[in-house]
Coordinates of C-alpha atoms in Angstrom, one line a residue:
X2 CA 26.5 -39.5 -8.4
X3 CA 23.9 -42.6 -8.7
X4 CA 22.7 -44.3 -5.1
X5 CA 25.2 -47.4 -6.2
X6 CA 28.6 -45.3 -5.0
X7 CA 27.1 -44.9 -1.3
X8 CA 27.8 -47.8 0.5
X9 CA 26.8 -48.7 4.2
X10 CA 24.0 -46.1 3.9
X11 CA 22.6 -45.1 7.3
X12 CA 18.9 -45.0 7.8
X13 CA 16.7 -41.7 7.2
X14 CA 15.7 -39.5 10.2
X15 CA 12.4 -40.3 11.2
X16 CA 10.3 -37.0 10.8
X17 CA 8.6 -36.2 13.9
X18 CA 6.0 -33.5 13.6
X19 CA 5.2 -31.9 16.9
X20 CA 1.4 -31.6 17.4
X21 CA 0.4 -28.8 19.6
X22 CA -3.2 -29.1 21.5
X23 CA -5.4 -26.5 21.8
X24 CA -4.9 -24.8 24.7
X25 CA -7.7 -24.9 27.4
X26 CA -7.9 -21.1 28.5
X27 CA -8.2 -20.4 24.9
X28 CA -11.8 -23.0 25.0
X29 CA -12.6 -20.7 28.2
X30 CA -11.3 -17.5 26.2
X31 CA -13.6 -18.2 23.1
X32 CA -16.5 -18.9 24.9
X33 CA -16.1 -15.6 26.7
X34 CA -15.2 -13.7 23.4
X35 CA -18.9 -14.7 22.0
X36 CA -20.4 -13.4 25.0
X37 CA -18.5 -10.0 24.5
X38 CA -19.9 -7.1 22.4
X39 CA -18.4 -6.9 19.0
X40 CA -16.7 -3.8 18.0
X41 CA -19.1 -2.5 15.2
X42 CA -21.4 -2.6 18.0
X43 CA -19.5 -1.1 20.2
X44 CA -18.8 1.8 17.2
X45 CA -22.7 1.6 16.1
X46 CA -23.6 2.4 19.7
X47 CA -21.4 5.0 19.8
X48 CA -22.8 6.5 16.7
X49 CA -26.5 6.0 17.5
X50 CA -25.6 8.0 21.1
X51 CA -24.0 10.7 19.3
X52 CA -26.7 11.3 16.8
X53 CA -29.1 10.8 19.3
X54 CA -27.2 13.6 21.5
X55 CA -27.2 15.9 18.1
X56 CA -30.7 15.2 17.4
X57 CA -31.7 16.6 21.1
X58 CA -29.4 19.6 20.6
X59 CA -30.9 20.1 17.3
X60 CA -34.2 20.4 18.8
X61 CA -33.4 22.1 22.1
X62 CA -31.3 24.6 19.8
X63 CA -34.2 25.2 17.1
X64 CA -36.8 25.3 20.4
X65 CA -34.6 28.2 21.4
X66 CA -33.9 29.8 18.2
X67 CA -37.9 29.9 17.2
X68 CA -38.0 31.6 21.2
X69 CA -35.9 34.0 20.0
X70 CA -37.2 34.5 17.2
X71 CA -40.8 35.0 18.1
X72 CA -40.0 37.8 21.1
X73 CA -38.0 39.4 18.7
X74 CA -40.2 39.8 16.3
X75 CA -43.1 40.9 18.5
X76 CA -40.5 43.6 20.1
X77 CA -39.5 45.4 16.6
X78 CA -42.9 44.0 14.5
X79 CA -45.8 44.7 17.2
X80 CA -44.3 46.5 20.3
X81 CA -42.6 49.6 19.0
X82 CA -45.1 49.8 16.3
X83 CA -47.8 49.8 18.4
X84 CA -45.7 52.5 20.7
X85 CA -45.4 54.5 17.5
X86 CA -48.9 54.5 16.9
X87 CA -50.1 55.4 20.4
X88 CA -47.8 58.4 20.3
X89 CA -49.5 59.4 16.9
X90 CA -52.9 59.3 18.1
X91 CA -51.9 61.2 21.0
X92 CA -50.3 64.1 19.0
X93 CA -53.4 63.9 16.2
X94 CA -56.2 64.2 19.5
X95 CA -53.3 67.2 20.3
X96 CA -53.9 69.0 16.8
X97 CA -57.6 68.4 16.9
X98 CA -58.0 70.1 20.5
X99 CA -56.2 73.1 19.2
X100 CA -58.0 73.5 16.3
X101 CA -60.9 73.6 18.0
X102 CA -59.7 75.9 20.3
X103 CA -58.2 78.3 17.7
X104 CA -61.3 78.5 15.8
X105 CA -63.8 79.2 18.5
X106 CA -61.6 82.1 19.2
X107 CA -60.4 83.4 15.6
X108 CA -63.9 81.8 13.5
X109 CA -61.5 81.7 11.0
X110 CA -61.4 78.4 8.8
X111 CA -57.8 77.8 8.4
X112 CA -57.5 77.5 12.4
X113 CA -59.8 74.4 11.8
X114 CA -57.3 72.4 9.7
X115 CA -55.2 70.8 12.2
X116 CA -58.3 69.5 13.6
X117 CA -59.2 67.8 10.4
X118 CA -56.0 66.5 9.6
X119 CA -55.9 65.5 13.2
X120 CA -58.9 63.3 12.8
X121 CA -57.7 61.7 9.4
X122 CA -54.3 61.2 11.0
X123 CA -56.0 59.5 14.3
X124 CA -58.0 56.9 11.9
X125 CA -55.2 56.1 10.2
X126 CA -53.1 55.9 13.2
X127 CA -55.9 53.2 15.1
X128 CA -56.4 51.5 12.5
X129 CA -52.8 50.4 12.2
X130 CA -52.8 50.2 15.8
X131 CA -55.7 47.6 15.8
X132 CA -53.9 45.7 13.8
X133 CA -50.4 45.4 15.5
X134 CA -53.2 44.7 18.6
X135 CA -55.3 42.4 18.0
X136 CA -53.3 39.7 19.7
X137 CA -52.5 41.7 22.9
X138 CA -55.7 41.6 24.9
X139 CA -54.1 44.0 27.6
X140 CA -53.8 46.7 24.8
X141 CA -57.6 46.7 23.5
X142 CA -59.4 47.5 26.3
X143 CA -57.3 50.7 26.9
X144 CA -57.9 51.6 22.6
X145 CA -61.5 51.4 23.5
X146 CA -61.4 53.6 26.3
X147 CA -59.5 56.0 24.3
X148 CA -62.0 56.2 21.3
X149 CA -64.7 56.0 23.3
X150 CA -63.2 59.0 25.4
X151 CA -62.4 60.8 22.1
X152 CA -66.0 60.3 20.7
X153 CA -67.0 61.9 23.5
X154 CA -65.3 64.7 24.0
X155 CA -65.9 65.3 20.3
X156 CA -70.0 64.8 20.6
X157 CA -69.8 66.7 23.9
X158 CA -67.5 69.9 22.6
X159 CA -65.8 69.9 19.7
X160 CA -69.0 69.8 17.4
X161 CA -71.1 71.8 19.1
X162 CA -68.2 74.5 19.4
X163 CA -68.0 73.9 15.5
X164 CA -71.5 74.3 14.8
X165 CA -71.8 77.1 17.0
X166 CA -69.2 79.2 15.9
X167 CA -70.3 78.2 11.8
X168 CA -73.6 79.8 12.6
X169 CA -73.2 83.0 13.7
X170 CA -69.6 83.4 12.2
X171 CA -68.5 85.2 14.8
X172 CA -65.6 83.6 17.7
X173 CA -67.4 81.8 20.6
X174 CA -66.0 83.3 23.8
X175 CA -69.0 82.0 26.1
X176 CA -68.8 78.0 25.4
X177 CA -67.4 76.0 28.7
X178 CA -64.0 76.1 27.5
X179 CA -63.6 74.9 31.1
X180 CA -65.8 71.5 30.3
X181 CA -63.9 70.9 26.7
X182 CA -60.3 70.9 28.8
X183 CA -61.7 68.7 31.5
X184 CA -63.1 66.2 28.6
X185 CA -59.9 66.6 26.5
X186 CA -57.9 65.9 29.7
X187 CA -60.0 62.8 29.9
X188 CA -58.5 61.5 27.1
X189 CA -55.2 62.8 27.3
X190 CA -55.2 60.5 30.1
X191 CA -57.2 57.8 28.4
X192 CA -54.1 58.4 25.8
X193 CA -51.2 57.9 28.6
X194 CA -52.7 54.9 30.5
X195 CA -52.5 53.2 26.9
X196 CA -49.3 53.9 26.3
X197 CA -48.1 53.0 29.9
X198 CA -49.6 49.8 29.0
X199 CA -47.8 49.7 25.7
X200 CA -44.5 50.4 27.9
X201 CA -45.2 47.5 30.3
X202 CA -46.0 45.3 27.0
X203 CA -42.6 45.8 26.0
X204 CA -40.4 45.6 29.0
X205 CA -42.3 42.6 29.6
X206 CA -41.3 41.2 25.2
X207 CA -37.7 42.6 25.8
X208 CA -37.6 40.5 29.3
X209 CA -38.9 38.0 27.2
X210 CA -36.2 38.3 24.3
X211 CA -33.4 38.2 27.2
X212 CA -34.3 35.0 28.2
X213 CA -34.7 33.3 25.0
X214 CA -31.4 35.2 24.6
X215 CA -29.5 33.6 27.8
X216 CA -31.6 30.2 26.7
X217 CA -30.0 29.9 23.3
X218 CA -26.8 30.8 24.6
X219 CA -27.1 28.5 27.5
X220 CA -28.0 25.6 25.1
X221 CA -25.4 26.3 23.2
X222 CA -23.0 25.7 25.3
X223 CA -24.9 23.1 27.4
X224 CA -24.2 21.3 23.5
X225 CA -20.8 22.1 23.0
X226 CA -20.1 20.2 26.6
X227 CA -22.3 17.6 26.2
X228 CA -20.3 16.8 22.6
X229 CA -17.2 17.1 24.6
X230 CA -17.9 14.9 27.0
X231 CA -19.5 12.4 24.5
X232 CA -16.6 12.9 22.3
X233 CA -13.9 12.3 25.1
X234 CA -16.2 9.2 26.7
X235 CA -16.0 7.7 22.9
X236 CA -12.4 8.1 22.6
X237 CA -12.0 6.5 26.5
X238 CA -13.8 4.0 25.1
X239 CA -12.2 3.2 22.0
X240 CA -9.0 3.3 23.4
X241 CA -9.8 0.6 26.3
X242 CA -12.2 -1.4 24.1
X243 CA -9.8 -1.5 21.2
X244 CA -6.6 0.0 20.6
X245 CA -5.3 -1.2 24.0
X246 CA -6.1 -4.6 23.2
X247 CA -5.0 -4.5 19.6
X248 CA -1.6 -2.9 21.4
X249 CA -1.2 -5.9 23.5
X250 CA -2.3 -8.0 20.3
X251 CA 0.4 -6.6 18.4
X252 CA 2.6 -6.8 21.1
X253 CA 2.4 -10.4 21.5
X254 CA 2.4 -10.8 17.8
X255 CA 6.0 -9.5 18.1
X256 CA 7.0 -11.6 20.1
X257 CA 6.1 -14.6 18.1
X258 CA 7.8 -13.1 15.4
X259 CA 11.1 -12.6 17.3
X260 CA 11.0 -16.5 17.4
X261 CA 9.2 -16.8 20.8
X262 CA 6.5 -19.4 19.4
X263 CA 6.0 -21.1 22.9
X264 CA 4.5 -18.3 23.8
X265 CA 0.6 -18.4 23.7
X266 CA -1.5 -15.4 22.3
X267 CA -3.6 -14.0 24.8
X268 CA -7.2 -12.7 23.9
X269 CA -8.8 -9.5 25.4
X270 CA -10.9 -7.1 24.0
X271 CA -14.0 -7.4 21.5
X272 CA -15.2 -10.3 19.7
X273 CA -13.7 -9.1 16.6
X274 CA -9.9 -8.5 18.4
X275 CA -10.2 -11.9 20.3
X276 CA -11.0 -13.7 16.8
X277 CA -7.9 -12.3 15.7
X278 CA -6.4 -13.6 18.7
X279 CA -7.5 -16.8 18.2
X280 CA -6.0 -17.3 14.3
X281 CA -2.6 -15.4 15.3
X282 CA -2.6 -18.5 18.0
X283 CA -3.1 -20.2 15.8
X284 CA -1.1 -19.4 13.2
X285 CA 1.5 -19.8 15.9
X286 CA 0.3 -23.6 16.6
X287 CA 0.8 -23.7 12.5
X288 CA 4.2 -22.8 12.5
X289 CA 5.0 -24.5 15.5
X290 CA 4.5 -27.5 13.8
X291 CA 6.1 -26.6 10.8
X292 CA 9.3 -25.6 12.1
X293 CA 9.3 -28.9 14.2
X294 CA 9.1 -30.7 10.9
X295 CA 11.3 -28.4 9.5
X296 CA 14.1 -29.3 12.6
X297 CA 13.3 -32.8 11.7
X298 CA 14.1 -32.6 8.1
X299 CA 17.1 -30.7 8.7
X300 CA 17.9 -33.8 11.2
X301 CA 17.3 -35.8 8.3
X302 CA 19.2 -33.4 5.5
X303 CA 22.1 -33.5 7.7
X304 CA 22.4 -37.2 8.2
X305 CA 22.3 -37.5 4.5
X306 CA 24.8 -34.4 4.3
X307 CA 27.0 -36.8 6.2
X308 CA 26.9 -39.9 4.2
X309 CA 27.4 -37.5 0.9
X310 CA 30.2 -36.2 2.7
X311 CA 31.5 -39.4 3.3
X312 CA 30.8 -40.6 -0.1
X313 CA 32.7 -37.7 -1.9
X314 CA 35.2 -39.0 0.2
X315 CA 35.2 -41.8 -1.1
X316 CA 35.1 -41.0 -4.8
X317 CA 38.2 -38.5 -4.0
X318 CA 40.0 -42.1 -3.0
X319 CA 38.7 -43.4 -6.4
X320 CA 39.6 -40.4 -8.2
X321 CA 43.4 -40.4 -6.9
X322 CA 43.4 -44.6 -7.4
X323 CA 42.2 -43.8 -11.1
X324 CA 44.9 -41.1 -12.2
X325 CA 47.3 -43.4 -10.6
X326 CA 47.1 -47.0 -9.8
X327 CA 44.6 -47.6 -13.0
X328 CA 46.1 -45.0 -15.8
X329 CA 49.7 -47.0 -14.5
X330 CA 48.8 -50.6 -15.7
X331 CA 46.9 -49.0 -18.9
X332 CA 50.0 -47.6 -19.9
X333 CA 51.9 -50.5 -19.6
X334 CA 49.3 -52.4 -21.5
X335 CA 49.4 -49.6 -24.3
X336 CA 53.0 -49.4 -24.5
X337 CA 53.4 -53.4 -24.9
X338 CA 50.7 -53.2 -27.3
X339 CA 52.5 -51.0 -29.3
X340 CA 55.7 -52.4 -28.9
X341 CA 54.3 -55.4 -30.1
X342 CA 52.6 -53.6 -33.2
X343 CA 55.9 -52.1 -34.0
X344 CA 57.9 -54.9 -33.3
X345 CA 55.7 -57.5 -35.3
X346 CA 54.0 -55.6 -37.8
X347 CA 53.8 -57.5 -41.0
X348 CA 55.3 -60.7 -39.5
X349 CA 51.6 -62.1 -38.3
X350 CA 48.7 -62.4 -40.3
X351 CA 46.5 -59.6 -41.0
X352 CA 44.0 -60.6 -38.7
X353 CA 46.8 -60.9 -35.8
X354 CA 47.8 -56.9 -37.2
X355 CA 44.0 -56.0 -37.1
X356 CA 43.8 -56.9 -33.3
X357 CA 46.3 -55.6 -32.2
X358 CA 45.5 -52.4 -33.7
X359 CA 42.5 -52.6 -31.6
X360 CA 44.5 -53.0 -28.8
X361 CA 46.2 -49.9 -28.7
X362 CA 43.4 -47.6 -30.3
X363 CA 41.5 -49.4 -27.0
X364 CA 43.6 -48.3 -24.6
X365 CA 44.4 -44.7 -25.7
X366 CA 41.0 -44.2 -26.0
X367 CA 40.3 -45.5 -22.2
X368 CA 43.6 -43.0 -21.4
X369 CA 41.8 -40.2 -23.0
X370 CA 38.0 -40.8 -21.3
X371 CA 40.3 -41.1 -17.5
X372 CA 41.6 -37.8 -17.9
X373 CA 38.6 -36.2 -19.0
X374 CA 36.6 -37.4 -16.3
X375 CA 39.5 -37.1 -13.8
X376 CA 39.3 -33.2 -15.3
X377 CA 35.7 -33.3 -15.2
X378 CA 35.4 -34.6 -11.6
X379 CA 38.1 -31.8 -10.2
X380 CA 35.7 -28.7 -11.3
X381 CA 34.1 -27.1 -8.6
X382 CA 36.3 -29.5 -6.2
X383 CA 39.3 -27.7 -6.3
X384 CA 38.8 -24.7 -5.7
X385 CA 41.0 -21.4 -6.5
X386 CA 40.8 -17.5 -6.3
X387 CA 39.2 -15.8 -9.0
X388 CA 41.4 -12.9 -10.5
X389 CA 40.5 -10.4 -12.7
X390 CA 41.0 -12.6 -16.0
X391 CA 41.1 -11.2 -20.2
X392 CA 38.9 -13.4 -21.8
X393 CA 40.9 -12.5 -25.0
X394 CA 44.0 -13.6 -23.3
X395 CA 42.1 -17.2 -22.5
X396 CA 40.8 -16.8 -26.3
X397 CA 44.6 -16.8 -27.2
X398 CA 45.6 -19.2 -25.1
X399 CA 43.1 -21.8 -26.4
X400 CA 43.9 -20.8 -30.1
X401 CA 47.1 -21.6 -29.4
X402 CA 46.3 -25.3 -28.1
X403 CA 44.3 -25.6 -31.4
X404 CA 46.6 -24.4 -33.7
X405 CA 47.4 -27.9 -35.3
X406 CA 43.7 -28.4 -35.8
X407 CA 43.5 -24.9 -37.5
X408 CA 46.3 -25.0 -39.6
X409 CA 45.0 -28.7 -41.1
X410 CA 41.5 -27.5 -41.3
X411 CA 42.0 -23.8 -42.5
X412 CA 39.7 -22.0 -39.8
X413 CA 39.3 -18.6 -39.6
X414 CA 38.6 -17.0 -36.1
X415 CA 37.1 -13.9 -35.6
X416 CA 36.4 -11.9 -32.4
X417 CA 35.6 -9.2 -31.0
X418 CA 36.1 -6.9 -28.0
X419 CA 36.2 -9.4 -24.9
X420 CA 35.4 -8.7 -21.8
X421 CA 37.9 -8.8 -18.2
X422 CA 35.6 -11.1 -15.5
X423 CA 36.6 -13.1 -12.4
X424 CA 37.5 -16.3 -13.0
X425 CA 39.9 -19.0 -12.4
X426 CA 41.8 -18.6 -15.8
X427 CA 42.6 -22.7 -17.0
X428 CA 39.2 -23.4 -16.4
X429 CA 37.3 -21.0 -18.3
X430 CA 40.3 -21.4 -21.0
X431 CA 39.0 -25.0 -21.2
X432 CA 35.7 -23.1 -22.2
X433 CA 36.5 -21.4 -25.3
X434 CA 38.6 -24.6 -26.1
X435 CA 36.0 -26.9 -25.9
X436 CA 33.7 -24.8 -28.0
X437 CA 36.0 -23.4 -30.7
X438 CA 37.4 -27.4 -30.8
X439 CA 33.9 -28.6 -31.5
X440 CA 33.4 -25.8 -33.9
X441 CA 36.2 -26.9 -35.8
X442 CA 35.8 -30.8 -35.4
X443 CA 32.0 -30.8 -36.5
X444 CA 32.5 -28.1 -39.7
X445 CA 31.0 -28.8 -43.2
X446 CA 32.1 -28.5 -46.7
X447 CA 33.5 -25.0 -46.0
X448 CA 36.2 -24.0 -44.3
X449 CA 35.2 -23.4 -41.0
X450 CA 34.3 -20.0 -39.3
X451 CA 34.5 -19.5 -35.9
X452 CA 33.4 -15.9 -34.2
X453 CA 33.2 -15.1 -30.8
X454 CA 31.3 -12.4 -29.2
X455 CA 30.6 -10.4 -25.8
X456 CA 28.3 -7.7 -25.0
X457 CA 26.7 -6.5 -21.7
X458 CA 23.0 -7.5 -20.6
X459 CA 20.6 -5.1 -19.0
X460 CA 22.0 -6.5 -15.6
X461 CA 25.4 -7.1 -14.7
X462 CA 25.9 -9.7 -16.7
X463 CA 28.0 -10.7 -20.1
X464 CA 26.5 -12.4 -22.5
X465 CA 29.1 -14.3 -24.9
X466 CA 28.5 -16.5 -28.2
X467 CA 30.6 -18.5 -30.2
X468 CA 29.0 -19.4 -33.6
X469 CA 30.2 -21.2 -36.6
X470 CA 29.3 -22.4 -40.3
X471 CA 29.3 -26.5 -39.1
X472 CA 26.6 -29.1 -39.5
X473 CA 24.9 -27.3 -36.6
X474 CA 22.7 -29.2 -33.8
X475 CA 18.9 -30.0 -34.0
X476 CA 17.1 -27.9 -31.6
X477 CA 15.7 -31.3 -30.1
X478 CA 19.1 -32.2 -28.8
X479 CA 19.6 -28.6 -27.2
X480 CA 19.2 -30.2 -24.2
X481 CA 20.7 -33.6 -24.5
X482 CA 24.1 -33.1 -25.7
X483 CA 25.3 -31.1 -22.2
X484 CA 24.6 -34.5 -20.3
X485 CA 27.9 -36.4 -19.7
X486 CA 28.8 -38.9 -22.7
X487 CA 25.7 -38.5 -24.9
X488 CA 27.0 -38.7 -28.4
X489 CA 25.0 -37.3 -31.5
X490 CA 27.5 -39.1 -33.6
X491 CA 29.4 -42.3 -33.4
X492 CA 33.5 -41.6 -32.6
X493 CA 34.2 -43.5 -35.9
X494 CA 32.9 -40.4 -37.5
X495 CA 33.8 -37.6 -35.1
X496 CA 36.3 -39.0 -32.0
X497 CA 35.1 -37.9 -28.9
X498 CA 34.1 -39.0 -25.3
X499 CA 31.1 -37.0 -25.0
X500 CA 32.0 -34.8 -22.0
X501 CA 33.3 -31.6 -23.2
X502 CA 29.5 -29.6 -23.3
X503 CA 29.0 -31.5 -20.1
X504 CA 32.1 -29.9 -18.4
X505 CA 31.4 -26.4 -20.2
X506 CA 28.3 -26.5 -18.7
X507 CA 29.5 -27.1 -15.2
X508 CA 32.3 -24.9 -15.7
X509 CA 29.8 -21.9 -16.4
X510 CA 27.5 -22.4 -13.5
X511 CA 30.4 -23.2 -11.2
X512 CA 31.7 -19.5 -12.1
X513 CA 27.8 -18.0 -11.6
X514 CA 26.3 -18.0 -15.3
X515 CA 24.8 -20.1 -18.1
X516 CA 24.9 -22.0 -20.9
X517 CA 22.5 -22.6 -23.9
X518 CA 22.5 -23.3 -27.7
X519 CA 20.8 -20.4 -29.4
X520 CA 18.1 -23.1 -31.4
X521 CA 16.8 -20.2 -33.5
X522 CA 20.3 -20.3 -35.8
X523 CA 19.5 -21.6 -39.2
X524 CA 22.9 -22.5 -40.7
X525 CA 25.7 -23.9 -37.9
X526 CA 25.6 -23.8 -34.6
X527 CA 25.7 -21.0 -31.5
X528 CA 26.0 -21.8 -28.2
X529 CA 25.7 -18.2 -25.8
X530 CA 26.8 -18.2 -22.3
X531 CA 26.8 -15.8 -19.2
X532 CA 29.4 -14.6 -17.5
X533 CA 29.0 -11.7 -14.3
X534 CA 30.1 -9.0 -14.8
X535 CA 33.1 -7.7 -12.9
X536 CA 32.9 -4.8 -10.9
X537 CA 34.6 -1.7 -11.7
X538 CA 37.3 -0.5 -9.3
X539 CA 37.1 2.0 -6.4
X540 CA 38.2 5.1 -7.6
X541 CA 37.0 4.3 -11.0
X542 CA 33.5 4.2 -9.4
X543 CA 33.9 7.7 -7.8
X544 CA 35.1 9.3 -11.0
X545 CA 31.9 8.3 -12.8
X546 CA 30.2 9.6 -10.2
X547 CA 32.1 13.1 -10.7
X548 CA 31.4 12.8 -14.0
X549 CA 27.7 12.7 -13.7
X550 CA 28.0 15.7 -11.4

């Protein structure tokens, strides 16, 4: 419909965008929001706590462990060795004392081995314990005592018994036995005040142990706490610093997107949540706007929806005045036309003949291109229910309308298996006559051959073609001859008015589909077309599905 068929046109809407200020608590908001931490501070200060908090555990935990460590040690590495080695030396001063004694009585040499095996197994004995006490100055001074003690109970008794009892190899019943007991009790003493002290060494490492012990365990715990606590402030944190304000973010987001955009974004929280704030604000403000243009070009659409309205109107007068009040006079012109050709015919000159031939060719022709656009302006206009339609019944149907041209031009048609779809029958009969017609009107030097074809797409669409052995189309017109009365030929070679494609086309998309010629046919022409697809029935639908089960 060109702009010339509106008449009285009223003017556009005036598009008025709504601008929406910024709002001045979200200046005061902002401002605020730079002064606030940001949340990767908030998290890296959180982080740097916690593994400042590990860190200190780590070292209280390795200050207690090395404790630990150490007072065991010294318990099962120096005290109870040392212990050990007291009570050797006292049992090899023992043997030594009652070898001496059972020689001086027997003079027999074998009752003087246990006092030199007591001596070898005293030396060895201090000088492991010199060793394990060398760090203990408590300890020493009670060793020295005890050798010194030793040395001279040996000096004082046991080598003079010896010697005496060598010499005359005879037992020694008059040396002081009473002096050797008092000396040896010396150091049996000597021997017992060192391993008293040995005792006292290692309550005093075991007390030692204990609390390094209770310490460990004590830090331990005083860790797992603190980590609870640091872990439950953190998540206190988090939640109030961030996932409550993104909550209320998101809340408000919602609302927006329910269609509440008057409502303003609030902005809590950290820098990087109010920043967010602030672009969902105003992306807000954004649509805002938009949708107030939108309103006003709706305004706009629906002013011009009206004058279209009022213009198809309009045209529908036009339409009803041209199948009546013009085709009326046009057949009275036509008829007297012919009257007067039939009447006169040979009685005027040729010239008189030749123009009135005009004159009626004229005026069918204009009968002709009224219907056709009357039939052209009524698709899609009046509109029917689409029933379940055969397209080989419509095939038939339009064959049958063709027959004359058929029979005179020898055609063969050919098809195959067509399709049921939805569809208001005459026009999609008008379809397959339009494009079987043109088959036949444009054919070559052969006989014409028509086929027609249907097969399902991937989706639920048919695709059909009719092709045929004419002169075929140039792929450059492809486009150009589905506009309304373009003409690749003039009608003195092929009648026509140039508006069957165009109707075929509309007819097509007015049922849902399309229309093309297939350019990449080398000999006549194809033009392919969409149809959709009808859906199967009910029950049909549920017996496939049995079937797959």
């Amino acid at each position: 419909m060109s702009d010339d068929t509106i008449t009285d046109e009223k003017p556009a809407a005036t598009e008025q965008v709504v601008s929406v200020p910024e709002s001045p608590r979200h200046d005061a908001e902002s401002a605020d929001a730079a002064n606030r931490w940001p949340l990767r501070r908030i998290i890296s200060v959180g982080v740097l706590v916690v593994a400042l908090v590990s860190v200190a555990a780590g070292v209280a935990g390795g200050i207690a462990l090395h404790d630990l460590y150490t007072a065991r040690n010294r318990v099962i590495d120096t005290v109870d060795p040392a212990i050990q080695q007291a009570l050797r030396i006292d049992a090899a001063l023992v043997n030594q004392e009652s070898g001496v004694r059972g020689y001086a009585l027997s003079a027999q040499l074998d009752f003087l081995s246990p006092y030199t095996e007591g001596i070898a197994a005293e030396n060895a004995a201090v000088a492991k314990l010199r060793g394990l006490v060398s760090s203990q100055s408590e300890v020493r001074p009670e060793l020295v005592a005890v050798l010194q003690r030793t040395d001279d109970w040996r000096t004082r008794y046991a080598q003079p018994t010896i010697a005496k009892v060598r010499a005359s190899d005879k037992p020694d019943v008059t040396s002081n036995l009473t002096a050797g007991k008092t000396a040896f009790d010396s150091v049996r003493a000597s021997v017992a005040a060192m391993q008293d002290r040995l005792q006292q060494t290692r309550l005093t490492a075991v007390a030692t142990l204990s609390n390094a012990s209770t310490a460990l365990v004590v830090i331990c715990v005083g860790i797992g706490v603190a980590l609870v606590l640091i872990v439950l402030v953190l998540a206190f944190g988090l939640r109030v610093a961030a996932i409550q304000p993104l909550t209320r973010l998101a809340a408000e987001a919602r609302l927006v997107s329910d269609g509440n955009f008057e409502h303003e974004v609030g902005q809590n929280g950290p820098r990087e949540v109010r920043e967010l704030a602030v672009d969902v604000d105003r992306m807000r403000g954004r649509i805002l706007r938009e949708l107030s243009a939108v309103r006003a070009a709706h305004a706009t659409l629906d002013a011009r929806t009206q004058d279209l309205q009022r213009s198809n109107s309009e045209l529908e007068q036009f339409a009803y005045v041209a199948s009546h009040d013009l085709q009326e006079p046009l057949r009275k012109v036509a008829s007297f036309c012919q009257l007067l050709q039939q009447r006169y015919a040979g009685q005027l000159d040729e010239r008189a003949d030749q123009y009135i031939e005009f004159a009626v060719d004229g005026a069918k022709r204009m009968q002709v291109l009224i219907n056709d656009l009357l039939a052209f302006s009524r698709v899609g206009r009046v509109v029917r229910d689409r029933v379940p339609t055969s397209c080989e019944a419509l095939l038939a149907e339009a064959k049958v309308n063709l027959s004359t041209i058929i029979e005179q031009s020898g055609a063969t048609i050919t098809a195959g298996a067509l399709p049921v779809v939805l569809a208001e029958a005459p026009l999609l009969t008008a379809v397959f006559q339009n494009l079987v017609g043109n088959a036949l009107k444009f054919h070559g030097d052969q006989p014409p051959r028509v086929s027609v074809t249907a097969q399902r797409t991937d989706g639920d669409m048919w695709l059909f073609s009719v092709s045929d052995n004419g002169i075929g189309i140039a792929p450059e017109y492809a486009e150009r001859i589905f506009v309304i009365f373009q003409r690749l030929h003039g009608k003195e070679v092929y009648p026509g008015t140039g508006i069957g494609l165009a109707m075929c086309r509309k007819i097509i998309e007015y049922h849902g589909g399309t229309i093309w010629l297939d350019t990449t046919v080398e000999t006549g022409a194809r033009f392919c077309f969409t149809l959709p697809a009808q859906a199967p029935p009910r029950h049909e639908q549920n017996e496939d599905d049995h079937d797959d089960d």
